[in-house]
Amino acid sequence: RRMNRFNSTVSVDEYLADSNVLFYLSDAVTQLLEHKEEYTQFGVTRYFAEYFSSVKNSNHILFREYNYIRATPHNRASFIRVFWRCYRQIGKSGDLLSMHEYRSLLQLLCPDFPVEMVQSAARIVLMDDAIDCLMSFSDFLYAFQLQFHYQEFLDSVLMIYQDLLAGKSPNTVIVPTSTSIELLPPVSTENNMERHQDGVEPSTLAQCIDALCDRFKHSHPPRSCMREILEETDKVCYYSFLMNLAKHETVNQTIGVLPGKADLLIDPEMDQELDKLIAQISVSPGSNSSGSAVVGLKELQRKASPRRNIHHRRKMEVESDGSTEETDSSEN
């Protein structure tokens, strides 16, 4: 739960650390200096007002680099929300997509989004089977939310799980800290996972996870949810544990980004925007559907993007215009 800045019991340092205000202020100044000529024409006061307004409205992560979108819990939650709202129509249409297709969609929002994160989410859905299988939008979305929001914690759980698979005693399993996990190379899931399909003792894993929650500085899923899932089985496998967490409504409510599965594909505001777009395409004389769609999608991007992304937007529009003209000429 976020700290209240009006709470007299919360110190200034605690509030600044919890809200990441200094991080956003530093980024705002950096962006201003990098694109000074572009932003100063609007006035510095207006620039800062619109920057922090975009942070509040969760539009600030559009087209930003991966290190930025993962830098704070708010950034991660904002990116999950934008991904859902941008591609909700895929779920409504019932299309099944591969891991590589989901990665392509993510890279439209974040050009350097890493394939490893998408692979981890796909493994949750497919229970570590062949990750080139097709997945529904809702299954991938909830798995991606869990993996992306709690990445460091889940990486630590995987290390513990593999130690237990290797036969180590709970007393000798090293519970990683938030700093030690960042110093270790990526954990391979190919070796022990395939040889130990029966999983580990839930009570043993629960004991280690409880110790991890005590020592880990990053956020983690509610302990009650993890205990509840582990108490329901005699043996637990890592990816089945994560899939149950991804589907758990309390976990979803704790993150506070996505609606429940019954309401996942309902978004009246976005539906209204899409209806306007379809209407514009249908009444546009003498224009092909692909060209109109590109224009309409650019308009949606303009409405969704804060002014601080002007530099990125202009660059994308120039590239998009060039590719569209080339496609049209090739068709003719």
GROMACS .gro file of C-alpha atoms in nm:
model
  332
    1ARG     CA    1   0.000   0.000   0.000
    2ARG     CA    2   0.129   0.343  -0.093
    3MET     CA    3   0.226   0.584   0.182
    4ASN     CA    4   0.007   0.890   0.237
    5ARG     CA    5   0.212   1.210   0.215
    6PHE     CA    6  -0.033   1.378   0.457
    7ASN     CA    7   0.035   1.120   0.727
    8SER     CA    8   0.240   1.294   0.995
    9THR     CA    9   0.391   0.963   1.109
   10VAL     CA   10   0.562   0.912   0.773
   11SER     CA   11   0.900   1.081   0.749
   12VAL     CA   12   1.003   1.280   0.443
   13ASP     CA   13   1.274   1.029   0.355
   14GLU     CA   14   1.033   0.737   0.383
   15TYR     CA   15   0.778   0.903   0.160
   16LEU     CA   16   1.034   1.002  -0.103
   17ALA     CA   17   1.173   0.648  -0.111
   18ASP     CA   18   0.828   0.488  -0.134
   19SER     CA   19   0.692   0.722  -0.402
   20ASN     CA   20   1.011   0.735  -0.614
   21VAL     CA   21   0.959   1.110  -0.658
   22LEU     CA   22   1.332   1.174  -0.688
   23PHE     CA   23   1.362   0.911  -0.962
   24TYR     CA   24   1.090   1.080  -1.169
   25LEU     CA   25   1.231   1.425  -1.102
   26SER     CA   26   1.573   1.312  -1.221
   27ASP     CA   27   1.425   1.156  -1.534
   28ALA     CA   28   1.219   1.468  -1.607
   29VAL     CA   29   1.530   1.687  -1.591
   30THR     CA   30   1.725   1.440  -1.808
   31GLN     CA   31   1.449   1.436  -2.071
   32LEU     CA   32   1.433   1.814  -2.065
   33LEU     CA   33   1.807   1.852  -2.120
   34GLU     CA   34   1.816   1.591  -2.397
   35HIS     CA   35   1.527   1.752  -2.588
   36LYS     CA   36   1.567   2.109  -2.467
   37GLU     CA   37   1.487   2.281  -2.795
   38GLU     CA   38   1.172   2.073  -2.840
   39TYR     CA   39   1.029   2.114  -2.491
   40THR     CA   40   1.124   2.469  -2.398
   41GLN     CA   41   0.889   2.610  -2.661
   42PHE     CA   42   0.603   2.498  -2.436
   43GLY     CA   43   0.757   2.647  -2.125
   44VAL     CA   44   0.947   2.464  -1.850
   45THR     CA   45   0.660   2.492  -1.600
   46ARG     CA   46   0.415   2.339  -1.842
   47TYR     CA   47   0.664   2.067  -1.931
   48PHE     CA   48   0.704   1.955  -1.568
   49ALA     CA   49   0.327   1.975  -1.513
   50GLU     CA   50   0.261   1.752  -1.811
   51TYR     CA   51   0.544   1.514  -1.725
   52PHE     CA   52   0.407   1.441  -1.377
   53SER     CA   53   0.052   1.435  -1.510
   54SER     CA   54   0.156   1.162  -1.751
   55VAL     CA   55   0.319   0.972  -1.462
   56LYS     CA   56  -0.002   0.997  -1.263
   57ASN     CA   57  -0.209   0.883  -1.561
   58SER     CA   58   0.029   0.594  -1.641
   59ASN     CA   59   0.103   0.713  -1.996
   60HIS     CA   60   0.466   0.798  -1.922
   61ILE     CA   61   0.606   0.456  -2.010
   62LEU     CA   62   0.499   0.459  -2.375
   63PHE     CA   63   0.794   0.402  -2.612
   64ARG     CA   64   1.046   0.428  -2.327
   65GLU     CA   65   1.344   0.197  -2.282
   66TYR     CA   66   1.312  -0.127  -2.084
   67ASN     CA   67   1.529  -0.013  -1.794
   68TYR     CA   68   1.289   0.276  -1.742
   69ILE     CA   69   0.964   0.080  -1.752
   70ARG     CA   70   1.094  -0.170  -1.497
   71ALA     CA   71   1.256   0.089  -1.269
   72THR     CA   72   0.964   0.135  -1.025
   73PRO     CA   73   0.653  -0.064  -0.924
   74HIS     CA   74   0.437   0.215  -1.067
   75ASN     CA   75   0.615   0.194  -1.402
   76ARG     CA   76   0.567  -0.182  -1.416
   77ALA     CA   77   0.199  -0.154  -1.327
   78SER     CA   78   0.154   0.123  -1.585
   79PHE     CA   79   0.313  -0.085  -1.859
   80ILE     CA   80   0.089  -0.383  -1.780
   81ARG     CA   81  -0.217  -0.157  -1.799
   82VAL     CA   82  -0.109  -0.004  -2.132
   83PHE     CA   83  -0.038  -0.348  -2.280
   84TRP     CA   84  -0.385  -0.467  -2.177
   85ARG     CA   85  -0.566  -0.162  -2.312
   86CYS     CA   86  -0.375  -0.152  -2.640
   87TYR     CA   87  -0.427  -0.519  -2.730
   88ARG     CA   88  -0.753  -0.608  -2.558
   89GLN     CA   89  -0.917  -0.655  -2.899
   90ILE     CA   90  -0.700  -0.963  -2.953
   91GLY     CA   91  -0.875  -1.125  -2.659
   92LYS     CA   92  -1.217  -1.017  -2.784
   93SER     CA   93  -1.151  -1.170  -3.123
   94GLY     CA   94  -1.038  -1.497  -2.964
   95ASP     CA   95  -0.707  -1.506  -3.152
   96LEU     CA   96  -0.430  -1.730  -3.021
   97LEU     CA   97  -0.077  -1.597  -3.057
   98SER     CA   98   0.271  -1.741  -3.019
   99MET     CA   99   0.538  -1.621  -2.780
  100HIS     CA  100   0.719  -1.441  -3.062
  101GLU     CA  101   0.401  -1.260  -3.164
  102TYR     CA  102   0.343  -1.140  -2.809
  103ARG     CA  103   0.702  -1.020  -2.798
  104SER     CA  104   0.643  -0.822  -3.118
  105LEU     CA  105   0.339  -0.656  -2.961
  106LEU     CA  106   0.539  -0.568  -2.650
  107GLN     CA  107   0.819  -0.421  -2.860
  108LEU     CA  108   0.573  -0.185  -3.027
  109LEU     CA  109   0.537  -0.027  -2.682
  110CYS     CA  110   0.896  -0.080  -2.566
  111PRO     CA  111   1.143  -0.133  -2.854
  112ASP     CA  112   1.409  -0.310  -2.646
  113PHE     CA  113   1.174  -0.534  -2.447
  114PRO     CA  114   1.375  -0.854  -2.381
  115VAL     CA  115   1.268  -1.191  -2.515
  116GLU     CA  116   1.364  -1.360  -2.184
  117MET     CA  117   1.077  -1.191  -2.000
  118VAL     CA  118   0.828  -1.305  -2.264
  119GLN     CA  119   0.967  -1.659  -2.253
  120SER     CA  120   0.924  -1.669  -1.876
  121ALA     CA  121   0.560  -1.563  -1.905
  122ALA     CA  122   0.500  -1.820  -2.181
  123ARG     CA  123   0.646  -2.097  -1.964
  124ILE     CA  124   0.395  -2.014  -1.691
  125VAL     CA  125   0.105  -2.055  -1.936
  126LEU     CA  126   0.243  -2.364  -2.107
  127MET     CA  127   0.375  -2.523  -1.786
  128ASP     CA  128   0.733  -2.522  -1.924
  129ASP     CA  129   0.628  -2.726  -2.230
  130ALA     CA  130   0.724  -2.619  -2.581
  131ILE     CA  131   0.700  -2.241  -2.566
  132ASP     CA  132   0.619  -2.210  -2.936
  133CYS     CA  133   0.260  -2.318  -2.873
  134LEU     CA  134  -0.023  -2.067  -2.914
  135MET     CA  135  -0.172  -1.887  -2.611
  136SER     CA  136  -0.490  -1.693  -2.547
  137PHE     CA  137  -0.458  -1.324  -2.465
  138SER     CA  138  -0.606  -1.356  -2.115
  139ASP     CA  139  -0.381  -1.648  -2.017
  140PHE     CA  140  -0.070  -1.470  -2.138
  141LEU     CA  141  -0.171  -1.137  -1.987
  142TYR     CA  142  -0.218  -1.264  -1.631
  143ALA     CA  143   0.102  -1.471  -1.652
  144PHE     CA  144   0.291  -1.171  -1.790
  145GLN     CA  145   0.154  -0.950  -1.514
  146LEU     CA  146   0.282  -1.188  -1.246
  147GLN     CA  147   0.623  -1.240  -1.406
  148PHE     CA  148   0.688  -0.875  -1.489
  149HIS     CA  149   0.561  -0.725  -1.164
  150TYR     CA  150   0.735  -0.975  -0.933
  151GLN     CA  151   1.033  -1.066  -1.152
  152GLU     CA  152   1.310  -1.051  -0.891
  153PHE     CA  153   1.108  -1.241  -0.632
  154LEU     CA  154   1.011  -1.518  -0.877
  155ASP     CA  155   1.372  -1.554  -0.993
  156SER     CA  156   1.467  -1.611  -0.629
  157VAL     CA  157   1.187  -1.867  -0.583
  158LEU     CA  158   1.312  -2.053  -0.892
  159MET     CA  159   1.663  -2.072  -0.745
  160ILE     CA  160   1.522  -2.215  -0.421
  161TYR     CA  161   1.302  -2.460  -0.611
  162GLN     CA  162   1.598  -2.594  -0.812
  163ASP     CA  163   1.805  -2.636  -0.495
  164LEU     CA  164   1.524  -2.844  -0.344
  165LEU     CA  165   1.496  -3.049  -0.665
  166ALA     CA  166   1.868  -3.119  -0.639
  167GLY     CA  167   1.804  -3.278  -0.300
  168LYS     CA  168   1.943  -3.007  -0.076
  169SER     CA  169   1.813  -2.987   0.278
  170PRO     CA  170   1.595  -2.681   0.357
  171ASN     CA  171   1.859  -2.588   0.613
  172THR     CA  172   2.129  -2.566   0.343
  173VAL     CA  173   1.920  -2.389   0.077
  174ILE     CA  174   2.049  -2.036   0.033
  175VAL     CA  175   1.764  -1.788   0.040
  176PRO     CA  176   1.865  -1.510  -0.201
  177THR     CA  177   1.832  -1.144  -0.111
  178SER     CA  178   1.716  -0.869  -0.344
  179THR     CA  179   2.077  -0.770  -0.407
  180SER     CA  180   2.230  -1.115  -0.447
  181ILE     CA  181   1.976  -1.221  -0.711
  182GLU     CA  182   2.085  -0.933  -0.933
  183LEU     CA  183   2.447  -1.049  -0.925
  184LEU     CA  184   2.374  -1.403  -1.044
  185PRO     CA  185   2.347  -1.518  -1.408
  186PRO     CA  186   2.002  -1.615  -1.544
  187VAL     CA  187   1.876  -1.945  -1.403
  188SER     CA  188   1.844  -2.226  -1.655
  189THR     CA  189   1.511  -2.405  -1.640
  190GLU     CA  190   1.601  -2.685  -1.878
  191ASN     CA  191   1.804  -2.924  -1.661
  192ASN     CA  192   1.634  -3.025  -1.338
  193MET     CA  193   1.282  -2.928  -1.445
  194GLU     CA  194   1.255  -3.203  -1.704
  195ARG     CA  195   1.401  -3.475  -1.478
  196HIS     CA  196   1.180  -3.402  -1.175
  197GLN     CA  197   0.821  -3.380  -1.291
  198ASP     CA  198   0.683  -3.469  -0.948
  199GLY     CA  199   0.797  -3.141  -0.796
  200VAL     CA  200   0.892  -3.075  -0.434
  201GLU     CA  201   0.729  -3.090  -0.092
  202PRO     CA  202   0.491  -2.790  -0.062
  203SER     CA  203   0.559  -2.745   0.308
  204THR     CA  204   0.935  -2.728   0.246
  205LEU     CA  205   0.895  -2.476  -0.034
  206ALA     CA  206   0.654  -2.274   0.179
  207GLN     CA  207   0.912  -2.258   0.459
  208CYS     CA  208   1.179  -2.127   0.222
  209ILE     CA  209   0.943  -1.878   0.058
  210ASP     CA  210   0.841  -1.744   0.396
  211ALA     CA  211   1.205  -1.679   0.479
  212LEU     CA  212   1.249  -1.517   0.137
  213CYS     CA  213   0.961  -1.276   0.202
  214ASP     CA  214   1.127  -1.170   0.527
  215ARG     CA  215   1.459  -1.094   0.361
  216PHE     CA  216   1.358  -0.977   0.017
  217LYS     CA  217   1.333  -0.601  -0.036
  218HIS     CA  218   1.126  -0.608  -0.357
  219SER     CA  219   0.753  -0.669  -0.361
  220HIS     CA  220   0.611  -1.019  -0.355
  221PRO     CA  221   0.267  -1.183  -0.390
  222PRO     CA  222   0.059  -1.201  -0.070
  223ARG     CA  223   0.189  -1.471   0.163
  224SER     CA  224  -0.165  -1.592   0.230
  225CYS     CA  225  -0.216  -1.666  -0.141
  226MET     CA  226   0.111  -1.857  -0.170
  227ARG     CA  227   0.034  -2.061   0.143
  228GLU     CA  228  -0.317  -2.135   0.017
  229ILE     CA  229  -0.188  -2.269  -0.315
  230LEU     CA  230   0.087  -2.478  -0.155
  231GLU     CA  231  -0.151  -2.632   0.097
  232GLU     CA  232  -0.378  -2.767  -0.179
  233THR     CA  233  -0.133  -3.024  -0.319
  234ASP     CA  234   0.097  -3.304  -0.207
  235LYS     CA  235   0.368  -3.210  -0.457
  236VAL     CA  236   0.421  -2.878  -0.628
  237CYS     CA  237   0.597  -2.791  -0.952
  238TYR     CA  238   0.737  -2.444  -1.005
  239TYR     CA  239   0.531  -2.347  -1.310
  240SER     CA  240   0.207  -2.493  -1.180
  241PHE     CA  241   0.263  -2.285  -0.865
  242LEU     CA  242   0.313  -1.972  -1.074
  243MET     CA  243   0.010  -2.045  -1.292
  244ASN     CA  244  -0.209  -2.071  -0.985
  245LEU     CA  245  -0.065  -1.743  -0.858
  246ALA     CA  246  -0.130  -1.577  -1.193
  247LYS     CA  247  -0.495  -1.685  -1.185
  248HIS     CA  248  -0.548  -1.593  -0.818
  249GLU     CA  249  -0.789  -1.301  -0.789
  250THR     CA  250  -0.631  -1.174  -0.466
  251VAL     CA  251  -0.292  -1.148  -0.638
  252ASN     CA  252  -0.455  -0.958  -0.923
  253GLN     CA  253  -0.628  -0.722  -0.679
  254THR     CA  254  -0.303  -0.666  -0.490
  255ILE     CA  255  -0.126  -0.552  -0.805
  256GLY     CA  256  -0.432  -0.339  -0.876
  257VAL     CA  257  -0.396  -0.302  -1.254
  258LEU     CA  258  -0.615  -0.551  -1.436
  259PRO     CA  259  -0.984  -0.622  -1.379
  260GLY     CA  260  -1.105  -0.973  -1.301
  261LYS     CA  261  -1.118  -1.223  -1.585
  262ALA     CA  262  -1.493  -1.170  -1.634
  263ASP     CA  263  -1.435  -0.799  -1.703
  264LEU     CA  264  -1.097  -0.826  -1.874
  265LEU     CA  265  -1.229  -0.760  -2.224
  266ILE     CA  266  -1.467  -0.480  -2.121
  267ASP     CA  267  -1.337  -0.125  -2.169
  268PRO     CA  268  -1.613   0.122  -2.269
  269GLU     CA  269  -1.372   0.413  -2.313
  270MET     CA  270  -1.149   0.225  -2.556
  271ASP     CA  271  -1.453   0.079  -2.733
  272GLN     CA  272  -1.578   0.431  -2.795
  273GLU     CA  273  -1.244   0.534  -2.944
  274LEU     CA  274  -1.239   0.226  -3.169
  275ASP     CA  275  -1.597   0.292  -3.282
  276LYS     CA  276  -1.491   0.643  -3.386
  277LEU     CA  277  -1.193   0.498  -3.571
  278ILE     CA  278  -1.409   0.244  -3.757
  279ALA     CA  279  -1.658   0.516  -3.846
  280GLN     CA  280  -1.379   0.733  -3.987
  281ILE     CA  281  -1.251   0.445  -4.196
  282SER     CA  282  -1.595   0.353  -4.329
  283VAL     CA  283  -1.683   0.708  -4.441
  284SER     CA  284  -1.338   0.799  -4.576
  285PRO     CA  285  -1.381   0.820  -4.957
  286GLY     CA  286  -1.111   0.695  -5.191
  287SER     CA  287  -0.881   0.567  -4.918
  288ASN     CA  288  -0.767   0.208  -4.868
  289SER     CA  289  -0.838   0.048  -4.534
  290SER     CA  290  -0.474  -0.004  -4.442
  291GLY     CA  291  -0.385   0.360  -4.495
  292SER     CA  292  -0.685   0.478  -4.294
  293ALA     CA  293  -0.607   0.232  -4.019
  294VAL     CA  294  -0.252   0.363  -3.991
  295VAL     CA  295  -0.381   0.719  -3.961
  296GLY     CA  296  -0.638   0.613  -3.701
  297LEU     CA  297  -0.388   0.422  -3.495
  298LYS     CA  298  -0.156   0.723  -3.496
  299GLU     CA  299  -0.443   0.932  -3.368
  300LEU     CA  300  -0.501   0.686  -3.082
  301GLN     CA  301  -0.129   0.699  -3.001
  302ARG     CA  302  -0.141   1.078  -2.990
  303LYS     CA  303  -0.431   1.069  -2.745
  304ALA     CA  304  -0.260   0.810  -2.527
  305SER     CA  305   0.088   0.960  -2.530
  306PRO     CA  306   0.200   1.242  -2.297
  307ARG     CA  307   0.379   1.546  -2.437
  308ARG     CA  308   0.707   1.420  -2.296
  309ASN     CA  309   0.708   1.149  -2.564
  310ILE     CA  310   0.690   1.400  -2.851
  311HIS     CA  311   1.041   1.307  -2.960
  312HIS     CA  312   0.959   0.936  -2.975
  313ARG     CA  313   0.623   0.991  -3.139
  314ARG     CA  314   0.760   1.207  -3.417
  315LYS     CA  315   1.032   0.958  -3.488
  316MET     CA  316   0.782   0.671  -3.506
  317GLU     CA  317   0.545   0.868  -3.728
  318VAL     CA  318   0.821   0.952  -3.974
  319GLU     CA  319   0.923   0.586  -3.991
  320SER     CA  320   0.563   0.471  -4.019
  321ASP     CA  321   0.482   0.723  -4.292
  322GLY     CA  322   0.781   0.608  -4.493
  323SER     CA  323   0.690   0.241  -4.466
  324THR     CA  324   0.327   0.308  -4.553
  325GLU     CA  325   0.414   0.500  -4.867
  326GLU     CA  326   0.649   0.225  -4.974
  327THR     CA  327   0.378  -0.038  -4.923
  328ASP     CA  328   0.121   0.164  -5.113
  329SER     CA  329   0.355   0.219  -5.406
  330SER     CA  330   0.447  -0.147  -5.420
  331GLU     CA  331   0.081  -0.241  -5.427
  332ASN     CA  332   0.024  -0.006  -5.720
   0.00000   0.00000   0.00000
